[in-house]
Amino acid sequence: MDIRASTVLPAKREDIELNTADGLTLVGELALPEGGSPAATLICLHPLPTHGGMMDSHVLRKASYRLPALADLAVLRFNTRGTTSDRGTSQGAFDEGEGERFDVAAALEYADFHDLPNPWLVGWSFGTELALKWGRDPLVQGAILLSPPLRRATDADLDAWAEFGRPLVALVPEFDDYLQPEEARRRFSRVPQAEVVGVDGAKHLWVGEPYVRIVLNEIVKRVNPSAAPLPTAG
């Protein structure tokens, strides 16, 4: 079977709830490999909810549809505060990336409590800002940033990540609306362990199956290299 944009591969999927330190309940989903323990865990941080971002934003949804089966990865997706998707609405209200620090912490706490191994943050757009600002937790093995705008996240956050020392990979579309590869390389040069991957022809929203495949392959190459490159048929 060829893997197409709408393909959903087998996994153990369950609806979950995250509880934040400031008293909110966030809705989410955990997808696990069917056949055994995951090699690593992706904690997905979605794009800007005021512009339609949510746990079902297409690259994150396709990661949950494919990577448990193809790469032995657990994929945890959730709606940050005040965000709605088919899964439901998380309590609270959008807080410009500040109160969302508790949302990131709640996801990491869930991963820790449920013994989900080797958690990596996968942020997209607004989600990259949350990863850089609030993801420097000892549990975190590294972060992969899709279309980082570097607006809410400042040079001070980059310097803090440099000191944190964990891997940082930025996938930057050639035609991104906010930050393109040349400028991204300059900005991320503050982080010695950062790698900037420019993706020819891509745009901020990674529309098109070829670009989704590139993103998922780049994630797997870092998080579970033995599973790369991903097959194109299941």
CSV table of C-alpha atoms in Angstrom, one decimal:
chain,number,residue,atom,x,y,z
A,1,MET,CA,0.0,0.0,0.0
A,2,ASP,CA,1.4,3.4,-1.0
A,3,ILE,CA,1.5,5.9,1.8
A,4,ARG,CA,-0.6,8.9,0.7
A,5,ALA,CA,-1.6,12.2,2.4
A,6,SER,CA,-4.6,10.6,4.0
A,7,THR,CA,-3.0,7.2,5.0
A,8,VAL,CA,-3.6,6.2,8.7
A,9,LEU,CA,-1.3,3.3,9.7
A,10,PRO,CA,-1.9,1.0,12.7
A,11,ALA,CA,-1.1,2.3,16.2
A,12,LYS,CA,-2.5,2.2,19.7
A,13,ARG,CA,-4.3,5.6,20.0
A,14,GLU,CA,-5.9,7.0,23.1
A,15,ASP,CA,-7.4,10.3,24.1
A,16,ILE,CA,-5.6,11.9,27.0
A,17,GLU,CA,-5.9,14.8,29.3
A,18,LEU,CA,-3.0,17.0,30.6
A,19,ASN,CA,-3.3,18.9,33.9
A,20,THR,CA,-1.4,22.1,34.2
A,21,ALA,CA,0.1,23.6,37.4
A,22,ASP,CA,-2.3,26.6,37.1
A,23,GLY,CA,-5.4,24.3,37.2
A,24,LEU,CA,-6.4,23.8,33.5
A,25,THR,CA,-7.2,20.6,31.7
A,26,LEU,CA,-5.8,20.2,28.2
A,27,VAL,CA,-7.1,17.7,25.7
A,28,GLY,CA,-4.8,15.5,23.6
A,29,GLU,CA,-4.0,12.2,22.0
A,30,LEU,CA,-1.2,9.7,22.4
A,31,ALA,CA,-0.3,7.3,19.6
A,32,LEU,CA,2.0,4.4,20.4
A,33,PRO,CA,3.5,1.6,18.3
A,34,GLU,CA,1.3,-1.4,18.1
A,35,GLY,CA,4.0,-4.0,18.5
A,36,GLY,CA,6.0,-2.9,21.5
A,37,SER,CA,7.7,-0.1,23.4
A,38,PRO,CA,8.6,3.1,21.5
A,39,ALA,CA,12.2,4.0,20.8
A,40,ALA,CA,11.5,7.7,21.5
A,41,THR,CA,8.6,10.2,22.0
A,42,LEU,CA,7.6,13.2,20.1
A,43,ILE,CA,5.9,15.9,22.1
A,44,CYS,CA,4.2,18.1,19.4
A,45,LEU,CA,3.7,21.8,19.9
A,46,HIS,CA,1.3,23.2,17.3
A,47,PRO,CA,1.2,26.5,15.3
A,48,LEU,CA,-0.5,29.7,16.4
A,49,PRO,CA,-4.1,28.9,17.6
A,50,THR,CA,-5.3,32.4,16.7
A,51,HIS,CA,-4.4,31.6,13.0
A,52,GLY,CA,-5.9,28.1,13.0
A,53,GLY,CA,-3.1,26.1,14.6
A,54,MET,CA,-4.1,23.1,16.7
A,55,MET,CA,-3.0,19.5,17.5
A,56,ASP,CA,-4.5,18.4,14.2
A,57,SER,CA,-2.4,20.8,12.1
A,58,HIS,CA,-1.5,18.6,9.1
A,59,VAL,CA,2.2,17.8,9.7
A,60,LEU,CA,1.6,16.9,13.3
A,61,ARG,CA,-1.5,14.8,12.5
A,62,LYS,CA,0.4,12.9,9.8
A,63,ALA,CA,3.3,12.3,12.2
A,64,SER,CA,0.8,10.6,14.5
A,65,TYR,CA,-0.7,8.6,11.6
A,66,ARG,CA,2.6,7.3,10.4
A,67,LEU,CA,5.5,7.4,12.8
A,68,PRO,CA,4.3,4.9,15.4
A,69,ALA,CA,4.2,2.2,12.7
A,70,LEU,CA,7.1,3.3,10.5
A,71,ALA,CA,9.6,4.5,13.1
A,72,ASP,CA,8.6,3.0,16.5
A,73,LEU,CA,7.8,6.5,17.9
A,74,ALA,CA,5.3,7.6,20.4
A,75,VAL,CA,3.5,10.8,19.3
A,76,LEU,CA,1.9,13.0,21.9
A,77,ARG,CA,-0.3,15.8,20.5
A,78,PHE,CA,-2.4,18.2,22.5
A,79,ASN,CA,-4.2,21.5,22.3
A,80,THR,CA,-2.6,24.4,24.2
A,81,ARG,CA,-4.9,26.5,26.4
A,82,GLY,CA,-8.0,27.8,24.7
A,83,THR,CA,-7.4,25.8,21.5
A,84,THR,CA,-10.0,23.7,19.8
A,85,SER,CA,-9.8,20.7,17.4
A,86,ASP,CA,-11.9,17.7,16.7
A,87,ARG,CA,-10.6,16.2,20.0
A,88,GLY,CA,-12.2,19.1,21.9
A,89,THR,CA,-11.3,22.4,23.5
A,90,SER,CA,-8.6,22.8,26.1
A,91,GLN,CA,-9.5,25.0,29.1
A,92,GLY,CA,-8.2,28.5,29.5
A,93,ALA,CA,-7.4,31.2,27.0
A,94,PHE,CA,-4.5,31.9,24.6
A,95,ASP,CA,-1.8,33.8,26.4
A,96,GLU,CA,0.6,34.9,23.7
A,97,GLY,CA,3.1,32.1,24.7
A,98,GLU,CA,3.5,33.0,28.3
A,99,GLY,CA,0.9,31.0,30.2
A,100,GLU,CA,1.6,28.2,27.7
A,101,ARG,CA,4.8,27.5,29.7
A,102,PHE,CA,2.5,25.5,32.0
A,103,ASP,CA,1.1,23.6,29.0
A,104,VAL,CA,4.6,22.5,27.9
A,105,ALA,CA,5.4,21.5,31.5
A,106,ALA,CA,2.2,19.4,31.7
A,107,ALA,CA,3.1,17.5,28.6
A,108,LEU,CA,6.5,16.7,29.9
A,109,GLU,CA,5.1,15.7,33.2
A,110,TYR,CA,2.7,13.3,31.4
A,111,ALA,CA,5.6,11.8,29.4
A,112,ASP,CA,7.6,11.3,32.6
A,113,PHE,CA,4.7,9.8,34.6
A,114,HIS,CA,3.8,7.4,31.8
A,115,ASP,CA,7.5,6.3,31.2
A,116,LEU,CA,7.5,7.6,27.6
A,117,PRO,CA,11.1,7.3,26.6
A,118,ASN,CA,13.5,9.9,25.2
A,119,PRO,CA,11.2,12.8,24.7
A,120,TRP,CA,11.9,15.3,21.9
A,121,LEU,CA,10.0,18.5,21.3
A,122,VAL,CA,8.6,19.0,17.8
A,123,GLY,CA,7.4,22.6,17.5
A,124,TRP,CA,5.9,24.2,14.4
A,125,SER,CA,5.8,28.0,14.0
A,126,PHE,CA,4.3,29.3,17.4
A,127,GLY,CA,5.2,25.8,18.8
A,128,THR,CA,8.9,26.5,18.1
A,129,GLU,CA,8.6,29.6,20.3
A,130,LEU,CA,7.2,27.5,23.1
A,131,ALA,CA,10.0,24.9,22.7
A,132,LEU,CA,12.7,27.5,22.8
A,133,LYS,CA,11.2,29.5,25.7
A,134,TRP,CA,9.9,26.7,27.9
A,135,GLY,CA,11.3,23.4,26.7
A,136,ARG,CA,14.6,23.5,28.6
A,137,ASP,CA,13.8,20.6,30.9
A,138,PRO,CA,16.2,17.8,31.9
A,139,LEU,CA,13.8,15.3,30.4
A,140,VAL,CA,14.1,16.8,26.9
A,141,GLN,CA,16.6,15.1,24.6
A,142,GLY,CA,16.4,17.8,21.9
A,143,ALA,CA,14.1,19.9,19.8
A,144,ILE,CA,13.1,20.0,16.2
A,145,LEU,CA,11.7,23.3,15.0
A,146,LEU,CA,9.5,23.6,11.9
A,147,SER,CA,9.3,27.1,10.4
A,148,PRO,CA,10.7,28.9,13.4
A,149,PRO,CA,9.7,32.6,13.2
A,150,LEU,CA,12.0,33.7,16.1
A,151,ARG,CA,9.6,36.4,17.1
A,152,ARG,CA,8.5,35.6,20.7
A,153,ALA,CA,11.7,33.6,21.2
A,154,THR,CA,14.6,36.0,21.6
A,155,ASP,CA,18.3,35.9,21.4
A,156,ALA,CA,18.3,35.4,25.2
A,157,ASP,CA,16.2,32.2,24.7
A,158,LEU,CA,18.7,31.0,22.1
A,159,ASP,CA,21.6,31.7,24.4
A,160,ALA,CA,19.8,29.8,27.1
A,161,TRP,CA,19.4,26.9,24.8
A,162,ALA,CA,23.1,27.0,23.9
A,163,GLU,CA,23.8,26.6,27.6
A,164,PHE,CA,21.2,23.9,27.9
A,165,GLY,CA,23.3,21.9,25.4
A,166,ARG,CA,20.7,19.7,23.9
A,167,PRO,CA,20.5,19.2,20.1
A,168,LEU,CA,18.4,21.8,18.2
A,169,VAL,CA,17.4,21.3,14.6
A,170,ALA,CA,15.6,24.0,12.6
A,171,LEU,CA,13.8,23.1,9.3
A,172,VAL,CA,13.5,26.3,7.5
A,173,PRO,CA,11.4,26.7,4.2
A,174,GLU,CA,13.1,28.5,1.4
A,175,PHE,CA,10.0,30.7,0.9
A,176,ASP,CA,9.0,31.1,4.6
A,177,ASP,CA,6.9,34.2,5.4
A,178,TYR,CA,8.9,35.0,8.6
A,179,LEU,CA,12.4,33.6,8.6
A,180,GLN,CA,14.3,32.2,5.6
A,181,PRO,CA,17.4,30.0,5.6
A,182,GLU,CA,20.1,32.6,5.3
A,183,GLU,CA,18.8,34.7,8.2
A,184,ALA,CA,18.0,31.6,10.2
A,185,ARG,CA,21.6,30.5,10.0
A,186,ARG,CA,22.7,33.9,11.2
A,187,ARG,CA,20.2,33.9,14.1
A,188,PHE,CA,20.9,30.3,15.2
A,189,SER,CA,24.6,30.7,15.0
A,190,ARG,CA,24.3,31.7,18.7
A,191,VAL,CA,23.6,28.1,19.5
A,192,PRO,CA,26.8,26.0,18.7
A,193,GLN,CA,24.9,22.7,18.6
A,194,ALA,CA,22.1,24.1,16.4
A,195,GLU,CA,21.7,22.7,12.8
A,196,VAL,CA,19.7,24.7,10.3
A,197,VAL,CA,18.3,22.7,7.4
A,198,GLY,CA,17.0,24.8,4.5
A,199,VAL,CA,14.3,23.1,2.5
A,200,ASP,CA,14.1,24.1,-1.2
A,201,GLY,CA,10.7,25.1,-2.5
A,202,ALA,CA,8.9,24.8,0.8
A,203,LYS,CA,6.7,27.4,2.4
A,204,HIS,CA,5.8,28.1,6.0
A,205,LEU,CA,2.8,25.7,6.1
A,206,TRP,CA,4.6,22.7,4.5
A,207,VAL,CA,1.7,22.2,2.1
A,208,GLY,CA,2.2,19.2,-0.3
A,209,GLU,CA,3.1,15.6,0.4
A,210,PRO,CA,6.7,15.9,-0.8
A,211,TYR,CA,7.4,18.5,2.0
A,212,VAL,CA,5.6,16.4,4.6
A,213,ARG,CA,7.8,13.5,3.7
A,214,ILE,CA,10.9,15.7,4.0
A,215,VAL,CA,9.9,16.9,7.5
A,216,LEU,CA,9.0,13.4,8.8
A,217,ASN,CA,12.3,12.0,7.5
A,218,GLU,CA,14.3,14.7,9.1
A,219,ILE,CA,12.6,14.1,12.4
A,220,VAL,CA,13.2,10.4,12.3
A,221,LYS,CA,16.8,10.8,11.3
A,222,ARG,CA,17.4,12.6,14.6
A,223,VAL,CA,15.1,10.8,16.9
A,224,ASN,CA,15.4,7.2,15.7
A,225,PRO,CA,18.1,7.1,13.0
A,226,SER,CA,17.8,3.3,12.5
A,227,ALA,CA,14.3,3.8,11.0
A,228,ALA,CA,15.4,6.3,8.4
A,229,PRO,CA,14.7,6.8,5.6
A,230,LEU,CA,11.0,6.2,6.0
A,231,PRO,CA,9.4,3.8,3.5
A,232,THR,CA,6.9,5.2,1.0
A,233,ALA,CA,4.7,2.1,1.2
A,234,GLY,CA,3.2,0.5,4.3
